[in-house]
């Protein structure tokens, strides 16, 4: 186990460069299974989820190299094999092998995907969609086996715009016979990135990024290249930190259009941001005002930034209402913020945060990836020293987080616990 030791209240100045999006790359790597060709993915972040996916690709027979943020995957010897629990339990995105191996080989076998324990996280929309496409899906002891003689293009309506199901159906539909339409698709930018890659491989997808995606099935895909889009959640986390501790802190390598829900909320709270084409400059703001934040699907305020944002709200004057609408268990970091001195009353998926409160360094535990990000923000603004235990969660999604912050003036150590 690892922990962070954070000496708080350090001013940050300089530049933090944002890496490729975790939630894109974790779909792009399994997407390569749709071809026996060679694929090159640029701007790949050095995070533990990527290391795990590389191991999974090697297990399936791929030759993989990863150097200077470029991942090359040669699938000449790719084989369809059952994905065992020791792989699938490590990350949620392992479910993308259902769509990609299923789409290519018409057969896939995988144990129930892992990931952060932030709610029940069922995959019924994925499974119902696969069935509509002609797959027979059998579940036994937590392992799903799907097989089809023929994958059929269909109209598929989602009750809920699920990110994972949207990507999974794109993966399983690109080699289908006929046209697939996903209606009420998720619109997150990562979906556009995956569609771009699939189209580079020879797929015919239109509408990705809108609520209706149309996929004309093709016979075969070939090797291709793609660049991972900037990680809007990593960027957002550093922008939040900069608004509390920055002195002209530059967050570079971003797509500011993907961050509008955050930047507009921060501006409402009184943060001054200088928005450039691909960077944002942010300084510590005084007299922050309470605001209300409700997470929802894109282009709404992202659930993955809700937890770091709740740490920001402890510094705003007045009563902020924070509401999570996607997951049931996204507020498990709140008791730790309270231990550190925050004034928060929470019930189920809502929290009233009364500020500003001077936070104090304490021993706290990251219960999931973004809870870790929230406690990182809290520890950095607290007086004294904060120890954050279980930070493996944080390292799954934030590349070189300690170096990036220390290079700008933070005092953080990552040590074995
Ligand atoms: C993805 C992201 C995650 C982000 C989330 C919402 C990845 C690897 N993870 O997760 O970081 O927080 O989008 O932006 O990209 N649901 C069902 N049935 C399903 C699918 C989803 O009920 O078949 C419900 C679940 O309760 C879940 C919610 O929808 O809580 C969100 O799911 P979804 O949008 O699919 O998110 P993930 O793909 O799990």
Short mmCIF file of C-alpha atoms and ligand atoms in Angstrom, two decimals:
data_model
loop_
_atom_site.label_atom_id
_atom_site.label_comp_id
_atom_site.label_asym_id
_atom_site.label_seq_id
_atom_site.Cartn_x
_atom_site.Cartn_y
_atom_site.Cartn_z
CA UNK A 1 0.00 0.00 0.00
CA UNK A 2 1.11 3.56 -0.61
CA UNK A 3 0.36 6.85 1.08
CA UNK A 4 0.84 10.53 0.39
CA UNK A 5 2.33 12.88 2.96
CA UNK A 6 1.24 16.41 2.12
CA UNK A 7 2.56 19.52 3.81
CA UNK A 8 -0.26 21.97 3.13
CA UNK A 9 -0.71 25.65 2.26
CA UNK A 10 2.12 25.86 -0.30
CA UNK A 11 1.71 28.37 -3.12
CA UNK A 12 1.88 26.86 -6.61
CA UNK A 13 3.37 28.58 -9.62
CA UNK A 14 4.70 27.38 -12.98
CA UNK A 15 3.09 24.99 -15.43
CA UNK A 16 1.34 21.64 -15.22
CA UNK A 17 0.98 19.80 -18.50
CA UNK A 18 -2.07 17.59 -18.84
CA UNK A 19 -1.77 14.02 -20.13
CA UNK A 20 -4.07 11.95 -22.32
CA UNK A 21 -7.53 11.12 -21.01
CA UNK A 22 -7.74 7.99 -18.87
CA UNK A 23 -11.32 7.32 -19.91
CA UNK A 24 -10.36 7.51 -23.60
CA UNK A 25 -7.24 5.41 -23.51
CA UNK A 26 -8.90 2.65 -21.49
CA UNK A 27 -11.31 2.22 -24.43
CA UNK A 28 -8.81 2.84 -27.23
CA UNK A 29 -6.53 -0.01 -26.12
CA UNK A 30 -9.28 -2.70 -26.11
CA UNK A 31 -10.59 -1.20 -29.40
CA UNK A 32 -7.39 -2.37 -31.12
CA UNK A 33 -8.68 -5.95 -30.68
CA UNK A 34 -11.00 -5.26 -33.63
CA UNK A 35 -8.05 -5.62 -36.02
CA UNK A 36 -5.12 -7.95 -36.61
CA UNK A 37 -3.19 -4.91 -37.84
CA UNK A 38 -0.75 -2.62 -36.05
CA UNK A 39 -2.08 0.35 -34.10
CA UNK A 40 -0.25 3.37 -32.73
CA UNK A 41 -1.78 5.44 -29.93
CA UNK A 42 -0.17 8.80 -29.11
CA UNK A 43 -0.34 10.84 -25.89
CA UNK A 44 -0.86 7.79 -23.71
CA UNK A 45 -0.72 8.69 -19.99
CA UNK A 46 1.58 6.74 -17.70
CA UNK A 47 -1.05 5.49 -15.25
CA UNK A 48 -1.55 2.10 -13.65
CA UNK A 49 -4.75 1.39 -15.64
CA UNK A 50 -2.68 1.59 -18.84
CA UNK A 51 -0.04 -0.79 -17.39
CA UNK A 52 -2.82 -3.28 -16.59
CA UNK A 53 -4.32 -3.02 -20.10
CA UNK A 54 -0.89 -3.61 -21.65
CA UNK A 55 -0.66 -6.84 -19.63
CA UNK A 56 -4.12 -7.85 -20.85
CA UNK A 57 -3.18 -7.22 -24.50
CA UNK A 58 0.01 -9.28 -24.07
CA UNK A 59 -2.05 -12.06 -22.53
CA UNK A 60 -4.20 -12.01 -25.68
CA UNK A 61 -1.07 -12.38 -27.87
CA UNK A 62 -0.38 -8.75 -28.89
CA UNK A 63 3.14 -7.33 -29.11
CA UNK A 64 3.16 -4.05 -27.23
CA UNK A 65 5.74 -1.31 -26.82
CA UNK A 66 5.26 1.85 -24.74
CA UNK A 67 7.79 4.64 -25.01
CA UNK A 68 7.58 8.41 -24.75
CA UNK A 69 3.79 8.31 -24.43
CA UNK A 70 3.46 6.29 -27.66
CA UNK A 71 1.84 2.90 -27.41
CA UNK A 72 2.29 0.51 -30.33
CA UNK A 73 0.13 -2.59 -30.43
CA UNK A 74 0.78 -5.22 -33.07
CA UNK A 75 -2.12 -7.68 -33.17
CA UNK A 76 -0.79 -10.12 -35.76
CA UNK A 77 -0.96 -12.95 -33.20
CA UNK A 78 -4.06 -11.72 -31.32
CA UNK A 79 -6.28 -14.54 -30.07
CA UNK A 80 -9.66 -14.55 -28.37
CA UNK A 81 -9.20 -15.98 -24.87
CA UNK A 82 -11.25 -15.79 -21.64
CA UNK A 83 -10.32 -12.69 -19.61
CA UNK A 84 -9.83 -13.95 -16.03
CA UNK A 85 -10.87 -12.13 -12.86
CA UNK A 86 -7.31 -11.15 -11.92
CA UNK A 87 -7.39 -8.83 -14.94
CA UNK A 88 -11.03 -7.79 -15.17
CA UNK A 89 -11.34 -6.97 -11.48
CA UNK A 90 -8.58 -4.36 -11.70
CA UNK A 91 -10.49 -1.86 -13.78
CA UNK A 92 -13.99 -1.08 -14.89
CA UNK A 93 -12.94 -0.56 -18.50
CA UNK A 94 -12.12 -4.25 -18.91
CA UNK A 95 -15.75 -4.51 -20.09
CA UNK A 96 -14.65 -2.97 -23.41
CA UNK A 97 -13.11 -6.34 -24.29
CA UNK A 98 -16.69 -7.64 -24.50
CA UNK A 99 -17.47 -5.26 -27.36
CA UNK A 100 -14.13 -5.53 -29.13
CA UNK A 101 -13.42 -9.27 -28.83
CA UNK A 102 -17.13 -9.98 -29.33
CA UNK A 103 -17.20 -7.72 -32.40
CA UNK A 104 -14.10 -9.31 -33.94
CA UNK A 105 -14.41 -12.98 -32.97
CA UNK A 106 -18.18 -13.14 -32.30
CA UNK A 107 -17.22 -14.64 -28.95
CA UNK A 108 -15.93 -13.22 -25.68
CA UNK A 109 -15.68 -14.42 -22.11
CA UNK A 110 -14.97 -12.11 -19.20
CA UNK A 111 -15.57 -11.88 -15.45
CA UNK A 112 -17.57 -8.97 -14.05
CA UNK A 113 -15.53 -5.75 -14.38
CA UNK A 114 -13.93 -4.08 -11.35
CA UNK A 115 -13.33 -0.37 -10.78
CA UNK A 116 -14.15 2.09 -8.04
CA UNK A 117 -16.82 1.03 -5.54
CA UNK A 118 -18.89 4.17 -5.96
CA UNK A 119 -22.20 2.42 -6.52
CA UNK A 120 -23.80 -0.75 -7.84
CA UNK A 121 -22.61 0.02 -11.40
CA UNK A 122 -24.66 -2.61 -13.25
CA UNK A 123 -23.94 -3.38 -16.92
CA UNK A 124 -27.48 -4.32 -17.94
CA UNK A 125 -27.59 -1.71 -20.75
CA UNK A 126 -24.45 -3.25 -22.29
CA UNK A 127 -25.85 -6.77 -22.03
CA UNK A 128 -29.32 -5.89 -23.38
CA UNK A 129 -27.67 -4.17 -26.34
CA UNK A 130 -25.44 -7.14 -27.13
CA UNK A 131 -28.52 -9.37 -27.07
CA UNK A 132 -30.34 -7.07 -29.52
CA UNK A 133 -27.33 -7.36 -31.83
CA UNK A 134 -27.75 -11.15 -31.90
CA UNK A 135 -25.39 -12.25 -29.13
CA UNK A 136 -26.40 -14.98 -26.76
CA UNK A 137 -25.12 -13.83 -23.36
CA UNK A 138 -24.76 -16.32 -20.50
CA UNK A 139 -23.74 -15.39 -16.97
CA UNK A 140 -22.32 -18.04 -14.63
CA UNK A 141 -20.63 -17.28 -11.30
CA UNK A 142 -19.87 -13.71 -12.35
CA UNK A 143 -18.43 -14.65 -15.75
CA UNK A 144 -20.16 -13.51 -18.93
CA UNK A 145 -19.88 -15.52 -22.11
CA UNK A 146 -21.26 -13.95 -25.27
CA UNK A 147 -21.42 -15.55 -28.68
CA UNK A 148 -23.15 -14.85 -31.99
CA UNK A 149 -23.38 -16.47 -35.39
CA UNK A 150 -24.06 -13.10 -36.95
CA UNK A 151 -23.94 -9.57 -35.45
CA UNK A 152 -26.93 -7.59 -36.69
CA UNK A 153 -27.27 -3.83 -37.10
CA UNK A 154 -30.22 -2.61 -34.97
CA UNK A 155 -31.80 0.48 -33.47
CA UNK A 156 -30.70 0.49 -29.85
CA UNK A 157 -32.36 2.87 -27.39
CA UNK A 158 -30.70 3.54 -24.04
CA UNK A 159 -32.83 4.33 -20.98
CA UNK A 160 -29.81 6.19 -19.65
CA UNK A 161 -26.92 7.71 -21.68
CA UNK A 162 -24.29 5.32 -20.34
CA UNK A 163 -20.72 6.13 -21.36
CA UNK A 164 -19.56 2.53 -21.14
CA UNK A 165 -22.53 1.09 -23.03
CA UNK A 166 -22.23 3.73 -25.79
CA UNK A 167 -18.58 2.82 -26.40
CA UNK A 168 -19.21 -0.91 -26.04
CA UNK A 169 -22.02 -0.86 -28.63
CA UNK A 170 -19.85 1.14 -31.04
CA UNK A 171 -17.17 -1.55 -30.62
CA UNK A 172 -19.54 -4.46 -31.17
CA UNK A 173 -21.37 -2.76 -34.07
CA UNK A 174 -18.54 -1.66 -36.37
CA UNK A 175 -18.24 -5.14 -37.92
CA UNK A 176 -21.98 -5.92 -37.78
CA UNK A 177 -24.14 -6.62 -40.82
CA UNK A 178 -26.21 -3.51 -41.54
CA UNK A 179 -26.75 -0.25 -39.71
CA UNK A 180 -26.79 0.28 -35.95
CA UNK A 181 -28.29 3.41 -34.43
CA UNK A 182 -27.67 4.26 -30.78
CA UNK A 183 -30.43 6.54 -29.57
CA UNK A 184 -29.92 8.51 -26.33
CA UNK A 185 -26.18 7.85 -26.57
CA UNK A 186 -23.78 9.43 -24.08
CA UNK A 187 -22.05 12.58 -25.42
CA UNK A 188 -18.79 12.60 -23.42
CA UNK A 189 -15.77 13.78 -25.49
CA UNK A 190 -14.03 10.43 -24.96
CA UNK A 191 -16.73 8.81 -27.14
CA UNK A 192 -15.74 11.06 -30.06
CA UNK A 193 -12.11 10.06 -29.56
CA UNK A 194 -12.97 6.34 -29.75
CA UNK A 195 -15.16 6.89 -32.84
CA UNK A 196 -12.31 8.83 -34.50
CA UNK A 197 -9.95 5.90 -33.90
CA UNK A 198 -12.45 3.35 -35.20
CA UNK A 199 -13.06 5.47 -38.31
CA UNK A 200 -9.27 5.67 -38.83
CA UNK A 201 -9.34 1.85 -38.73
CA UNK A 202 -11.94 1.81 -41.52
CA UNK A 203 -15.21 1.95 -39.55
CA UNK A 204 -18.12 4.14 -40.65
CA UNK A 205 -19.44 6.00 -37.60
CA UNK A 206 -21.24 9.34 -37.64
CA UNK A 207 -22.80 11.38 -34.86
CA UNK A 208 -20.40 10.44 -32.03
CA UNK A 209 -20.61 13.24 -29.47
CA UNK A 210 -24.34 13.69 -30.15
CA UNK A 211 -27.26 11.76 -28.69
CA UNK A 212 -27.67 9.68 -31.87
CA UNK A 213 -24.79 7.67 -33.28
CA UNK A 214 -25.07 5.81 -36.58
CA UNK A 215 -22.71 2.93 -37.37
CA UNK A 216 -22.69 1.38 -40.84
CA UNK A 217 -21.15 -2.07 -40.47
CA UNK A 218 -18.02 -2.85 -42.52
CA UNK A 219 -16.34 -6.19 -43.28
CA UNK A 220 -12.92 -5.59 -41.77
CA UNK A 221 -10.82 -3.04 -39.89
CA UNK A 222 -7.13 -2.31 -40.38
CA UNK A 223 -4.37 -0.92 -38.17
CA UNK A 224 -4.45 2.85 -37.57
CA UNK A 225 -3.19 5.73 -35.43
CA UNK A 226 -4.93 8.06 -33.01
CA UNK A 227 -4.02 10.69 -30.42
CA UNK A 228 -5.65 10.53 -26.99
CA UNK A 229 -7.57 13.73 -26.15
CA UNK A 230 -6.48 15.72 -23.05
CA UNK A 231 -7.77 14.44 -19.73
CA UNK A 232 -10.48 16.91 -18.72
CA UNK A 233 -10.73 15.44 -15.22
CA UNK A 234 -7.00 15.69 -14.54
CA UNK A 235 -7.08 19.26 -15.93
CA UNK A 236 -10.12 20.14 -13.84
CA UNK A 237 -8.51 18.83 -10.66
CA UNK A 238 -5.43 21.03 -11.18
CA UNK A 239 -7.57 24.05 -12.07
CA UNK A 240 -9.43 23.58 -8.78
CA UNK A 241 -6.11 23.32 -6.90
CA UNK A 242 -4.83 26.42 -8.74
CA UNK A 243 -7.89 28.44 -7.77
CA UNK A 244 -7.05 27.77 -4.09
CA UNK A 245 -3.24 27.89 -4.14
CA UNK A 246 -2.04 29.18 -7.51
CA UNK A 247 -0.03 32.23 -8.50
CA UNK A 248 -0.38 32.41 -12.27
CA UNK A 249 -0.40 28.62 -12.38
CA UNK A 250 -0.66 27.49 -16.00
CA UNK A 251 -2.55 24.31 -16.81
CA UNK A 252 -1.50 23.47 -20.37
CA UNK A 253 -2.33 20.92 -23.04
CA UNK A 254 -6.07 21.11 -22.41
CA UNK A 255 -9.22 21.44 -24.49
CA UNK A 256 -11.06 24.27 -22.73
CA UNK A 257 -14.34 23.44 -24.48
CA UNK A 258 -14.44 20.18 -22.51
CA UNK A 259 -14.18 22.12 -19.24
CA UNK A 260 -16.94 24.71 -19.63
CA UNK A 261 -19.14 23.26 -16.85
CA UNK A 262 -16.23 23.60 -14.40
CA UNK A 263 -14.87 26.96 -15.53
CA UNK A 264 -18.31 28.54 -15.49
CA UNK A 265 -18.98 27.26 -11.94
CA UNK A 266 -15.58 28.48 -10.73
CA UNK A 267 -16.22 31.88 -12.32
CA UNK A 268 -19.60 32.04 -10.52
CA UNK A 269 -17.73 31.42 -7.25
CA UNK A 270 -15.41 34.33 -7.98
CA UNK A 271 -12.35 32.58 -9.43
CA UNK A 272 -10.46 34.57 -12.08
CA UNK A 273 -9.38 32.37 -14.94
CA UNK A 274 -7.44 33.36 -18.04
CA UNK A 275 -8.60 31.08 -20.82
CA UNK A 276 -6.24 30.59 -23.78
CA UNK A 277 -6.63 28.27 -26.74
CA UNK A 278 -5.07 25.24 -25.07
CA UNK A 279 -4.24 26.43 -21.56
CA UNK A 280 -5.77 28.09 -18.53
CA UNK A 281 -3.93 30.39 -16.11
CA UNK A 282 -5.33 30.45 -12.60
CA UNK A 283 -4.46 32.22 -9.36
CA UNK A 284 -5.69 31.87 -5.81
CA UNK A 285 -8.90 33.84 -5.44
CA UNK A 286 -10.01 35.64 -2.30
CA UNK A 287 -13.61 36.01 -1.14
CA UNK A 288 -14.98 32.94 -2.87
CA UNK A 289 -18.79 32.74 -2.79
CA UNK A 290 -20.92 29.67 -2.16
CA UNK A 291 -22.39 28.05 -5.28
CA UNK A 292 -24.54 25.01 -6.05
CA UNK A 293 -23.04 22.11 -7.98
CA UNK A 294 -25.01 19.19 -9.36
CA UNK A 295 -23.19 16.44 -11.24
CA UNK A 296 -24.75 14.92 -14.32
CA UNK A 297 -23.83 13.54 -17.75
CA UNK A 298 -21.87 15.59 -20.30
CA UNK A 299 -22.06 18.50 -21.03
CA UNK A 300 -23.20 18.86 -17.41
CA UNK A 301 -20.84 19.01 -14.46
CA UNK A 302 -18.87 15.72 -14.48
CA UNK A 303 -19.39 13.28 -11.64
CA UNK A 304 -15.64 12.60 -11.72
CA UNK A 305 -14.94 16.22 -10.71
CA UNK A 306 -17.65 16.36 -8.05
CA UNK A 307 -15.44 15.09 -5.23
CA UNK A 308 -12.49 17.46 -5.85
CA UNK A 309 -15.05 20.27 -6.28
CA UNK A 310 -16.58 19.52 -2.88
CA UNK A 311 -13.16 20.23 -1.29
CA UNK A 312 -13.15 23.58 -3.15
CA UNK A 313 -16.62 24.41 -1.79
CA UNK A 314 -15.31 24.20 1.80
CA UNK A 315 -13.45 27.45 1.00
CA UNK A 316 -16.47 29.37 -0.30
CA UNK A 317 -18.35 31.78 1.97
CA UNK A 318 -21.91 30.71 2.70
CA UNK A 319 -23.90 27.57 2.06
CA UNK A 320 -23.16 25.54 -1.06
CA UNK A 321 -25.41 22.67 -2.11
CA UNK A 322 -23.55 19.78 -3.69
CA UNK A 323 -25.54 17.04 -5.38
CA UNK A 324 -24.38 13.84 -7.06
CA UNK A 325 -26.87 12.32 -9.49
CA UNK A 326 -25.00 9.44 -11.19
CA UNK A 327 -23.62 7.19 -8.43
CA UNK A 328 -24.99 6.16 -5.03
CA UNK A 329 -21.68 6.18 -3.13
CA UNK A 330 -19.83 9.26 -4.28
CA UNK A 331 -19.78 10.97 -0.89
CA UNK A 332 -17.58 8.59 1.06
CA UNK A 333 -14.83 11.24 1.23
CA UNK A 334 -17.12 13.68 3.10
CA UNK A 335 -16.47 12.28 6.62
CA UNK A 336 -12.74 12.75 5.98
CA UNK A 337 -13.25 16.38 4.90
CA UNK A 338 -15.26 16.86 8.10
CA UNK A 339 -12.44 15.33 10.18
CA UNK A 340 -10.15 17.90 8.59
CA UNK A 341 -12.40 20.74 9.79
CA UNK A 342 -14.97 21.19 7.02
CA UNK A 343 -18.55 22.02 8.02
CA UNK A 344 -20.67 19.63 5.97
CA UNK A 345 -24.06 18.04 6.47
CA UNK A 346 -24.67 15.22 4.04
CA UNK A 347 -27.51 12.85 3.37
CA UNK A 348 -27.32 10.16 0.71
CA UNK A 349 -26.33 11.93 -2.52
CA UNK A 350 -26.57 15.53 -1.27
CA UNK A 351 -24.32 17.65 0.91
CA UNK A 352 -24.66 21.15 2.30
CA UNK A 353 -21.19 22.63 2.64
CA UNK A 354 -20.88 25.70 4.83
CA UNK A 355 -17.71 27.71 4.42
CA UNK A 356 -15.14 28.94 4.56
CA UNK A 357 -13.40 26.53 6.94
CA UNK A 358 -9.71 26.38 7.67
CA UNK A 359 -8.82 22.73 7.09
CA UNK A 360 -6.25 20.99 9.31
CA UNK A 361 -3.88 18.16 8.38
CA UNK A 362 -5.17 14.74 9.45
CA UNK A 363 -4.82 11.04 8.56
CA UNK A 364 -7.41 10.21 5.89
CA UNK A 365 -8.13 7.38 3.46
CA UNK A 366 -8.86 7.41 -0.28
CA UNK A 367 -11.88 5.15 -0.74
CA UNK A 368 -11.85 5.51 -4.54
CA UNK A 369 -9.99 7.34 -7.31
CA UNK A 370 -11.77 10.71 -7.18
CA UNK A 371 -12.14 10.57 -3.38
CA UNK A 372 -8.33 10.44 -3.47
CA UNK A 373 -8.30 13.56 -5.66
CA UNK A 374 -10.61 15.33 -3.22
CA UNK A 375 -8.36 14.51 -0.25
CA UNK A 376 -5.34 15.64 -2.26
CA UNK A 377 -7.01 19.05 -2.76
CA UNK A 378 -8.00 19.17 0.93
CA UNK A 379 -4.52 18.18 2.13
CA UNK A 380 -2.90 20.81 -0.07
CA UNK A 381 -5.01 23.65 1.36
CA UNK A 382 -4.89 22.41 4.98
CA UNK A 383 -2.65 23.75 7.72
CA UNK A 384 -0.08 21.17 8.75
CA UNK A 385 0.53 17.68 7.42
CA UNK A 386 -2.08 15.37 5.89
CA UNK A 387 -1.48 11.68 5.30
CA UNK A 388 -3.64 10.12 2.59
CA UNK A 389 -3.69 6.33 2.78
CA UNK A 390 -4.71 3.92 -0.03
CA UNK A 391 -3.50 6.24 -2.79
CA UNK A 392 -3.22 3.38 -5.28
CA UNK A 393 -6.70 4.54 -6.27
CA UNK A 394 -5.40 8.01 -7.13
CA UNK A 395 -2.45 6.64 -9.13
CA UNK A 396 -4.88 4.73 -11.37
CA UNK A 397 -5.96 8.01 -12.93
CA UNK A 398 -3.39 10.77 -12.29
CA UNK A 399 -0.10 10.55 -14.15
CA UNK A 400 3.03 11.60 -12.16
CA UNK A 401 0.77 13.51 -9.81
CA UNK A 402 3.41 14.07 -7.13
CA UNK A 403 6.11 15.33 -9.51
CA UNK A 404 3.68 17.54 -11.41
CA UNK A 405 2.63 19.31 -8.19
CA UNK A 406 6.05 19.38 -6.51
CA UNK A 407 7.58 20.95 -9.63
CA UNK A 408 5.22 23.89 -9.02
CA UNK A 409 6.01 24.31 -5.31
CA UNK A 410 3.97 21.63 -3.50
CA UNK A 411 5.53 19.52 -0.76
CA UNK A 412 4.18 15.99 -1.27
CA UNK A 413 5.85 12.63 -0.72
CA UNK A 414 4.62 9.28 -2.02
CA UNK A 415 5.83 6.47 0.21
CA UNK A 416 5.13 2.80 0.86
CA UNK A 417 2.84 2.43 3.81
C1 LIG B 1 -17.63 6.09 -17.11
C2 LIG B 1 -16.29 6.53 -16.59
C3 LIG B 1 -16.40 7.07 -15.19
C4 LIG B 1 -17.47 8.15 -15.13
C5 LIG B 1 -18.77 7.70 -15.77
C6 LIG B 1 -19.82 8.80 -15.85
C7 LIG B 1 -14.77 5.05 -17.73
C8 LIG B 1 -13.85 3.88 -17.63
N1 LIG B 1 -15.39 5.38 -16.61
O1 LIG B 1 -18.04 5.03 -16.24
O2 LIG B 1 -15.15 7.60 -14.81
O3 LIG B 1 -17.72 8.46 -13.78
O4 LIG B 1 -18.52 7.19 -17.08
O5 LIG B 1 -19.31 9.90 -16.54
O6 LIG B 1 -14.91 5.66 -18.77
N2 LIG B 1 -25.71 2.18 -15.56
C9 LIG B 1 -26.62 1.17 -15.47
N3 LIG B 1 -26.53 0.14 -16.38
C10 LIG B 1 -25.53 0.06 -17.31
C11 LIG B 1 -24.62 1.12 -17.38
C12 LIG B 1 -24.72 2.16 -16.48
O7 LIG B 1 -27.51 1.18 -14.64
O8 LIG B 1 -25.50 -0.91 -18.08
C13 LIG B 1 -25.79 3.27 -14.57
C14 LIG B 1 -24.94 2.88 -13.38
O9 LIG B 1 -25.73 3.02 -12.24
C15 LIG B 1 -23.86 3.87 -13.32
C16 LIG B 1 -24.30 5.02 -14.23
O10 LIG B 1 -25.27 4.45 -15.09
O11 LIG B 1 -23.83 4.35 -12.01
C17 LIG B 1 -23.16 5.59 -15.03
O12 LIG B 1 -22.68 4.60 -15.88
P1 LIG B 1 -21.84 4.90 -17.18
O13 LIG B 1 -22.20 6.22 -17.79
O14 LIG B 1 -21.94 3.68 -18.03
O15 LIG B 1 -20.41 5.03 -16.58
P2 LIG B 1 -19.21 4.04 -16.65
O16 LIG B 1 -18.97 3.60 -18.05
O17 LIG B 1 -19.33 3.02 -15.59
#
